[in-house]
XYZ file of C-alpha atoms in Angstrom:
555
model
C 57.392 -8.131 156.475
C 55.451 -9.666 159.382
C 56.350 -6.804 161.748
C 55.401 -4.247 159.096
C 52.016 -5.902 158.480
C 51.268 -6.199 162.218
C 52.104 -2.544 162.915
C 50.103 -1.285 159.944
C 47.072 -3.398 160.734
C 47.045 -2.167 164.318
C 47.385 1.492 163.374
C 45.740 1.770 159.954
C 42.188 2.870 159.211
C 39.791 0.056 158.352
C 36.084 -0.645 158.766
C 36.890 -3.350 161.325
C 39.150 -1.227 163.490
C 37.550 2.206 163.331
C 34.619 1.833 165.736
C 36.678 0.315 168.530
C 39.436 2.873 168.081
C 37.003 5.778 168.128
C 35.447 4.457 171.330
C 38.825 4.156 173.043
C 39.828 7.625 171.879
C 36.647 9.090 173.315
C 37.127 7.263 176.604
C 40.654 8.509 177.194
C 39.825 12.023 175.992
C 42.367 12.532 173.218
C 43.079 16.184 172.552
C 45.068 18.041 169.926
C 48.286 19.957 170.406
C 47.068 23.112 168.680
C 47.719 26.098 170.896
C 50.153 24.313 173.238
C 53.550 25.807 173.980
C 56.691 23.966 175.013
C 58.121 24.683 178.450
C 61.531 25.626 177.143
C 63.561 28.744 176.341
C 62.940 28.186 172.614
C 59.178 28.748 172.692
C 59.426 31.119 169.762
C 60.265 28.211 167.438
C 56.601 27.169 167.714
C 55.534 29.989 165.415
C 52.044 31.367 165.776
C 49.697 30.159 163.066
C 51.762 27.113 162.101
C 49.780 23.873 161.846
C 51.356 20.949 163.712
C 48.337 18.650 163.468
C 45.977 17.325 166.084
C 44.525 14.015 167.192
C 41.165 12.875 165.852
C 38.646 11.476 168.311
C 35.205 11.314 166.743
C 33.554 9.531 163.864
C 32.536 12.751 162.125
C 36.153 13.310 161.182
C 35.968 10.261 158.879
C 33.133 11.705 156.805
C 35.562 11.623 153.885
C 34.917 7.862 153.601
C 31.210 7.810 152.675
C 29.797 4.447 151.704
C 29.600 4.186 147.895
C 26.137 4.395 146.434
C 24.324 1.086 146.031
C 23.372 0.691 142.376
C 20.385 -1.618 141.932
C 20.619 -4.186 139.167
C 17.613 -2.590 137.489
C 19.656 0.558 136.781
C 22.523 -1.280 135.054
C 22.231 -0.430 131.359
C 24.969 -2.752 130.163
C 27.355 -5.442 131.400
C 30.877 -5.847 129.989
C 33.088 -8.894 130.585
C 36.896 -8.650 130.841
C 39.744 -10.545 132.461
C 41.185 -7.453 134.134
C 39.489 -4.151 134.969
C 41.673 -1.170 135.906
C 40.306 1.954 137.551
C 42.459 4.977 136.727
C 44.510 5.926 133.670
C 47.730 7.427 134.993
C 51.380 6.534 135.524
C 50.515 3.179 137.057
C 47.141 2.373 135.465
C 48.209 2.787 131.837
C 51.328 0.573 132.169
C 49.248 -1.975 134.111
C 46.705 -2.125 131.295
C 49.304 -2.627 128.584
C 51.226 -5.163 130.675
C 48.077 -7.189 131.340
C 47.178 -7.110 127.652
C 50.639 -8.266 126.608
C 50.286 -11.168 129.021
C 47.152 -12.435 127.357
C 44.338 -10.699 129.245
C 41.363 -8.768 127.949
C 41.511 -5.375 129.665
C 39.178 -2.472 130.411
C 40.246 0.858 131.906
C 37.769 3.204 133.607
C 38.912 6.810 133.862
C 37.084 9.630 135.636
C 38.648 12.237 133.352
C 38.260 12.375 129.575
C 41.996 11.777 129.078
C 44.845 9.979 130.827
C 46.254 12.116 133.641
C 49.754 12.213 135.139
C 52.537 14.664 135.969
C 56.295 14.832 136.429
C 59.058 14.057 133.970
C 61.363 11.339 135.299
C 60.863 7.693 136.229
C 63.844 5.795 137.608
C 64.845 2.147 137.823
C 68.023 0.288 138.716
C 70.091 -1.150 135.868
C 71.048 -4.461 137.486
C 73.645 -5.202 134.787
C 75.636 -2.119 135.841
C 75.052 -2.454 139.586
C 76.668 -4.410 142.386
C 74.129 -6.463 144.296
C 75.583 -4.973 147.466
C 74.927 -1.567 145.941
C 71.282 -2.438 145.328
C 70.955 -3.513 148.946
C 72.756 -0.366 150.097
C 70.181 1.717 148.227
C 67.333 -0.284 149.753
C 68.848 0.386 153.175
C 69.193 4.083 152.371
C 65.560 4.294 151.274
C 64.466 2.471 154.422
C 66.187 5.217 156.402
C 64.673 7.926 154.206
C 61.276 6.509 155.073
C 61.859 6.419 158.839
C 62.057 2.610 158.665
C 58.248 2.487 158.484
C 57.937 1.021 154.984
C 57.631 -2.551 153.755
C 61.139 -3.736 152.745
C 59.662 -6.351 150.412
C 58.073 -3.607 148.323
C 61.320 -1.631 148.214
C 63.186 -4.702 147.025
C 60.482 -5.460 144.485
C 61.074 -2.017 142.987
C 64.852 -2.368 143.247
C 65.101 -5.699 141.431
C 62.395 -5.125 138.790
C 62.442 -1.401 138.100
C 65.199 -1.402 135.493
C 63.288 -3.842 133.314
C 59.978 -2.062 133.882
C 61.331 1.428 133.134
C 63.074 0.164 129.981
C 59.803 -1.469 128.922
C 57.876 1.792 129.423
C 60.484 3.698 127.406
C 60.314 1.155 124.578
C 56.511 1.123 124.408
C 56.263 4.906 124.765
C 58.718 5.384 121.909
C 56.626 3.028 119.776
C 53.651 5.177 120.728
C 55.410 8.276 119.436
C 55.947 9.851 122.859
C 58.772 12.270 123.497
C 60.886 10.125 125.825
C 64.550 9.193 126.251
C 66.572 7.052 128.635
C 68.779 9.450 130.630
C 70.567 6.596 132.344
C 72.680 7.906 135.213
C 72.367 11.616 134.352
C 70.054 12.517 137.239
C 71.512 10.026 139.717
C 75.109 11.304 139.973
C 74.967 11.535 143.773
C 74.192 7.829 144.253
C 76.308 6.039 141.667
C 78.320 4.735 144.602
C 76.825 3.853 147.959
C 78.991 2.425 150.728
C 81.648 1.910 148.070
C 79.350 -0.185 145.847
C 78.471 0.591 142.235
C 74.993 1.486 140.963
C 73.613 2.144 137.493
C 70.193 3.388 136.418
C 67.627 3.574 133.669
C 65.774 6.888 133.896
C 62.802 7.545 131.645
C 62.548 11.230 130.860
C 59.371 12.613 129.285
C 60.241 16.193 128.463
C 61.495 18.726 128.574
C 58.728 20.842 130.102
C 56.091 21.858 129.283
C 55.949 18.288 127.885
C 55.489 15.908 130.821
C 54.719 12.352 131.799
C 51.059 13.229 131.316
C 51.675 13.667 127.586
C 53.652 10.439 127.607
C 50.883 8.453 129.307
C 48.305 9.828 126.887
C 50.432 8.599 123.988
C 50.955 5.247 125.698
C 47.215 4.929 126.362
C 46.477 5.544 122.681
C 49.036 2.878 121.799
C 47.497 0.443 124.305
C 44.061 1.116 122.836
C 45.323 0.253 119.361
C 46.707 -2.996 120.781
C 43.300 -3.918 122.213
C 42.831 -2.299 125.644
C 39.331 -0.838 125.987
C 39.317 2.637 127.565
C 36.147 4.082 129.059
C 36.834 7.782 129.603
C 34.552 10.094 131.600
C 33.375 6.964 133.402
C 34.237 7.081 137.111
C 33.963 3.923 139.178
C 31.172 4.344 141.727
C 30.924 0.875 143.258
C 32.893 -2.358 143.465
C 31.002 -5.552 142.740
C 31.628 -7.676 145.826
C 30.426 -11.204 146.513
C 29.190 -12.335 149.929
C 32.541 -14.096 150.388
C 34.289 -10.697 150.146
C 35.752 -11.399 146.720
C 35.754 -8.471 144.282
C 34.129 -9.494 141.024
C 34.051 -6.220 139.127
C 33.253 -2.504 139.052
C 30.240 -0.369 138.264
C 31.013 2.790 136.305
C 28.840 5.813 135.647
C 28.833 7.406 132.192
C 28.392 11.111 131.552
C 24.763 10.589 130.570
C 24.080 8.985 133.959
C 23.888 5.423 132.681
C 25.577 2.679 134.708
C 27.783 -0.033 133.220
C 28.829 -3.138 135.120
C 32.330 -4.377 134.327
C 32.849 -7.989 135.359
C 36.517 -8.816 136.030
C 37.215 -12.549 135.696
C 40.719 -12.257 137.160
C 40.835 -9.058 139.181
C 40.256 -5.340 139.624
C 43.291 -3.040 139.895
C 42.683 0.326 141.558
C 45.040 3.026 140.253
C 43.116 6.219 141.011
C 45.928 8.245 142.557
C 45.933 10.271 145.763
C 43.474 12.530 147.596
C 45.207 15.915 147.623
C 42.006 17.760 146.620
C 39.914 16.157 149.367
C 40.234 18.673 152.203
C 38.814 16.435 154.918
C 41.162 13.580 154.049
C 44.157 15.914 153.922
C 43.256 17.510 157.247
C 43.158 14.039 158.795
C 46.138 12.278 157.180
C 48.477 15.187 156.284
C 47.414 18.125 158.489
C 50.794 19.836 158.094
C 50.079 20.265 154.357
C 46.906 22.228 155.086
C 48.041 25.599 153.718
C 50.043 24.501 150.681
C 48.796 24.921 147.128
C 47.992 21.828 145.071
C 49.537 20.879 141.744
C 46.684 18.620 140.658
C 42.909 18.813 140.570
C 40.036 16.342 141.078
C 42.241 13.961 143.086
C 39.547 13.276 145.657
C 40.440 9.863 147.071
C 37.858 7.877 145.109
C 39.922 4.694 145.200
C 40.440 5.009 148.949
C 36.680 5.007 149.488
C 36.176 1.982 147.235
C 39.010 0.037 148.835
C 38.020 0.938 152.390
C 34.431 -0.241 151.973
C 35.684 -3.452 150.377
C 37.523 -4.146 153.640
C 40.891 -2.590 152.842
C 43.188 -0.857 155.334
C 44.436 2.709 154.846
C 47.969 3.293 156.100
C 48.310 5.011 159.493
C 48.898 8.738 159.697
C 50.999 10.666 158.905
C 51.068 10.024 155.241
C 54.029 10.806 153.029
C 53.718 14.123 151.187
C 55.669 15.398 148.187
C 56.332 19.145 147.943
C 58.642 20.446 145.216
C 59.447 23.492 143.117
C 61.581 22.608 140.123
C 60.296 25.473 137.961
C 61.200 28.767 139.638
C 64.905 28.200 139.017
C 67.340 25.471 137.994
C 66.365 22.156 139.575
C 70.018 21.182 139.826
C 70.619 24.077 142.241
C 67.610 23.427 144.486
C 69.630 21.703 147.234
C 72.681 23.959 147.092
C 73.173 25.562 150.522
C 72.962 29.216 149.468
C 71.473 31.668 151.941
C 67.731 30.952 152.235
C 65.254 33.592 153.383
C 61.523 33.389 154.034
C 58.890 35.586 152.396
C 59.839 38.508 154.641
C 63.549 38.293 153.803
C 64.635 36.669 157.089
C 66.937 33.668 157.323
C 65.036 30.696 158.787
C 67.053 27.485 158.412
C 70.413 25.752 158.139
C 70.503 25.687 154.356
C 71.991 22.195 154.244
C 68.398 20.989 154.617
C 67.296 19.807 151.177
C 64.358 21.351 149.341
C 62.139 18.295 149.833
C 62.171 18.946 153.585
C 61.966 22.739 153.672
C 58.163 22.552 153.601
C 58.300 21.699 157.306
C 59.690 25.184 158.020
C 57.274 27.015 155.720
C 53.791 25.736 156.515
C 52.298 28.823 158.158
C 49.177 30.406 156.657
C 50.924 33.426 155.113
C 52.654 32.849 151.757
C 52.899 29.151 152.528
C 55.916 27.386 151.075
C 57.574 30.545 149.762
C 61.280 31.186 150.225
C 64.252 32.469 148.204
C 67.825 31.350 147.623
C 70.179 34.357 147.661
C 73.696 34.562 146.168
C 75.907 37.024 144.341
C 77.985 37.348 141.176
C 80.697 35.045 142.571
C 78.440 31.996 142.901
C 80.097 30.015 140.105
C 83.407 29.973 141.984
C 82.062 30.070 145.547
C 79.777 27.072 145.053
C 82.085 25.001 142.885
C 82.159 21.490 144.288
C 78.917 21.875 146.255
C 76.192 19.204 145.949
C 74.201 19.683 142.749
C 75.111 21.228 139.417
C 75.658 24.949 138.886
C 74.000 26.798 136.023
C 75.940 29.644 134.424
C 74.707 33.262 134.479
C 73.930 33.030 130.768
C 71.890 29.841 131.141
C 70.231 31.250 134.260
C 68.374 33.678 131.987
C 66.110 30.779 130.999
C 64.525 31.106 134.456
C 64.281 34.919 134.558
C 60.974 36.525 133.567
C 62.718 39.840 132.852
C 65.008 38.301 130.227
C 64.008 38.024 126.578
C 64.671 34.337 125.932
C 63.077 33.152 122.659
C 62.999 29.402 123.308
C 62.755 28.622 127.002
C 62.960 24.933 127.769
C 62.657 22.669 130.769
C 60.210 24.758 132.812
C 56.632 25.953 132.944
C 56.896 29.632 132.097
C 54.110 30.590 134.502
C 56.303 29.574 137.437
C 59.638 31.082 136.342
C 60.772 33.242 139.254
C 64.545 33.817 139.283
C 65.746 37.427 139.516
C 68.891 39.542 139.269
C 69.500 43.056 140.596
C 72.339 45.489 141.250
C 71.231 46.179 144.823
C 69.772 44.044 147.587
C 66.888 46.489 147.951
C 65.974 46.063 144.283
C 66.291 42.290 144.548
C 64.031 42.267 147.600
C 61.267 43.976 145.638
C 61.541 41.386 142.869
C 61.349 38.407 145.260
C 58.536 40.126 147.201
C 60.523 40.455 150.431
C 60.982 43.456 152.728
C 64.066 45.400 151.527
C 65.203 46.436 155.022
C 64.829 42.888 156.359
C 66.751 41.329 153.480
C 69.544 43.882 153.807
C 69.834 43.206 157.564
C 69.796 39.450 156.942
C 72.596 39.615 154.380
C 74.667 41.852 156.629
C 74.399 39.346 159.467
C 75.116 36.436 157.093
C 78.269 38.144 155.818
C 79.466 38.663 159.384
C 79.025 34.961 160.085
C 80.792 34.029 156.848
C 83.742 36.201 157.781
C 83.984 34.637 161.239
C 83.675 31.115 159.759
C 81.253 30.296 162.585
C 77.539 29.987 161.853
C 76.400 30.648 165.401
C 72.809 31.198 164.185
C 72.107 27.847 162.511
C 75.322 25.810 162.536
C 75.850 25.422 158.801
C 79.291 24.126 157.848
C 81.820 26.932 157.362
C 82.653 25.707 153.841
C 79.151 26.730 152.745
C 79.231 30.180 154.360
C 80.175 32.523 151.498
C 79.773 36.320 151.594
C 77.098 37.991 149.482
C 78.713 41.320 148.625
C 79.361 41.501 144.883
C 76.627 42.668 142.483
C 74.672 41.592 140.613
C 72.722 39.773 143.314
C 70.536 36.756 142.503
C 67.352 35.449 144.081
C 65.494 32.253 143.180
C 62.008 32.700 144.631
C 60.575 29.207 145.084
C 57.025 28.240 146.045
C 56.557 24.698 147.340
C 53.252 23.117 146.346
C 51.841 19.684 147.011
C 52.631 17.385 144.091
C 51.391 14.102 145.507
C 50.506 12.156 148.618
C 52.261 8.815 148.470
C 50.535 6.643 151.106
C 47.612 4.350 150.462
C 45.965 0.982 151.000
C 47.851 -1.863 152.645
C 48.971 -4.406 150.005
C 51.217 -7.445 149.803
C 54.121 -7.933 147.391
C 51.670 -8.789 144.569
C 49.840 -5.509 145.291
C 46.777 -7.387 146.454
C 44.795 -5.463 149.068
C 44.679 -6.844 152.599
C 41.889 -6.607 155.138
C 42.168 -5.766 158.829
C 43.040 -9.387 159.652
C 45.925 -9.379 157.185
C 44.021 -11.596 154.775
C 44.107 -11.052 151.022
C 40.978 -9.518 149.498
C 40.453 -11.774 146.531
C 40.238 -9.936 143.243
C 41.344 -6.488 144.506
C 44.697 -4.781 143.863
C 46.034 -1.246 144.421
C 49.000 0.454 142.737
C 50.525 3.898 142.266
C 49.798 6.468 144.956
C 46.835 4.364 146.058
C 49.133 1.464 146.959
C 50.601 1.683 150.447
C 53.730 0.520 152.199
C 56.431 1.794 149.857
C 57.047 5.025 151.757
C 56.685 5.829 155.425
C 58.425 9.096 156.231
C 56.674 12.428 156.556
C 58.269 13.667 153.329
C 58.987 12.051 149.966
C 62.730 11.368 149.642
C 64.733 12.812 146.759
C 67.543 10.282 147.067
C 66.558 8.745 143.712
C 65.302 11.322 141.220
C 62.217 9.863 139.581
C 61.513 7.285 142.283
C 57.795 8.105 142.340
C 57.128 7.527 138.647
C 59.604 4.651 138.639
C 57.556 2.947 141.335
C 54.322 3.626 139.418
C 55.707 2.127 136.199
C 57.208 -0.870 137.990
C 54.229 -1.827 140.093
C 51.835 -1.201 137.204
C 53.959 -3.449 134.995
C 54.185 -6.177 137.645
C 50.581 -6.042 138.857
C 49.213 -6.110 135.319
C 51.309 -9.160 134.517
C 50.461 -10.917 137.780
C 46.697 -10.493 137.492
C 46.689 -11.403 133.791
C 48.307 -14.759 134.589
C 45.775 -15.726 137.268
C 43.146 -18.353 136.630
C 39.673 -16.868 136.089
C 37.426 -16.986 139.139
C 34.286 -19.036 138.963
């Protein structure tokens, strides 16, 4: 923990550290790598137009952290008094509100939107009763590796040892709220039921199937929480934290649609749960420059909580931040990591297909048709891919993902993104997946030659996964990776209390969900545990709400 805190404080973005760092950067003349070429025979791998990021060396680049407006007392139309004030009604904020209420606190929730907002379907937690303790630790170790060993192990263990209870609690309360949710248990976690020989079991909340999502579930849970006594203030964004001269956070000022300001005094603490900043271009260009060209799955996620926390003295995690890029809608999610032939938007093979979908974004970030690729296979896929990682979907069930098929009751996907195709010729398939027919035909010919030789001399994929594509009909799942979330945030301790640049706790201020930092650390969100993101949001919302509710009121 101490090493993690020291590294993050030294490299994070805070009010205390920024001016000195900017001065040093200017003095040494930091420059970006854009336009540079490696002195090696493989220069062509640095494709023209691909964004690899660049260093930042002047204060103008941090214009995305403007100081919040100062609201004079004379403009405050009303003052409300609560024990706990939560900013943000999503997958962490709503559970935090209900948890705080159930632990005896009076609770207010400020939400910028006019409804609760969330996405996704699955939230995972470990069932300790069905898990070996060594297995829990093995999973923590695995997740540390997934996150490049840059995350806070205390936060990982906090999720690991509390998530089963928290996820079960969310399922129970959501069912009481009338939400469409079930506990899928181990269904989505089949690849990790044993780690290093140790047993693991899971609780997995599933809000679905699509188009029903966790957003619908959180709206139902918010309505339930409101009936229990939580006060929700929708269309009321937080515009300023109320901060004492000592640095303690004493509340929040919100702005109503009519322009009136309300001051919310928090006797025990303010919990920021505003989500990420994927729609703030300047922030994204700074913290996740390699996501520049990808489409976004959400809207109005502008980093509001980051600005509030930063100006209260908080520390934003160092770059690069962890990004989540998925496509579970174009075709069966269970086949997304199967190592079928993968071709880019032109129809050319570009990768060793053993690379999982969550990492393919790093090969597909150029400006043209960003994130688009297709998985190609033929009529023999059910036998050829038997035993591969993932779960195969039969040709009949595959029709659910095909826009050309007349399927009366599609389930599990958003119809607008369905993009799986079947054709009798490769040329016809190429047209459907928007690739060049000649290029795709040449690619498949070369791939079949490699499969026959049992030597992938182009990319080194294991011979067992090299299967010929020669029997019609031919299939293509045309996927488009889009940014779902950015998972890095403000530096917090194990109680989710924000820390300043000296490593000191900021009294009265907490951050959870995708605004809370330290849980991840790698460039890309890991798909080791399906539903880890929502599982973390539920767990830390549940724990933070309980923790703050049990504090003594400040004087």
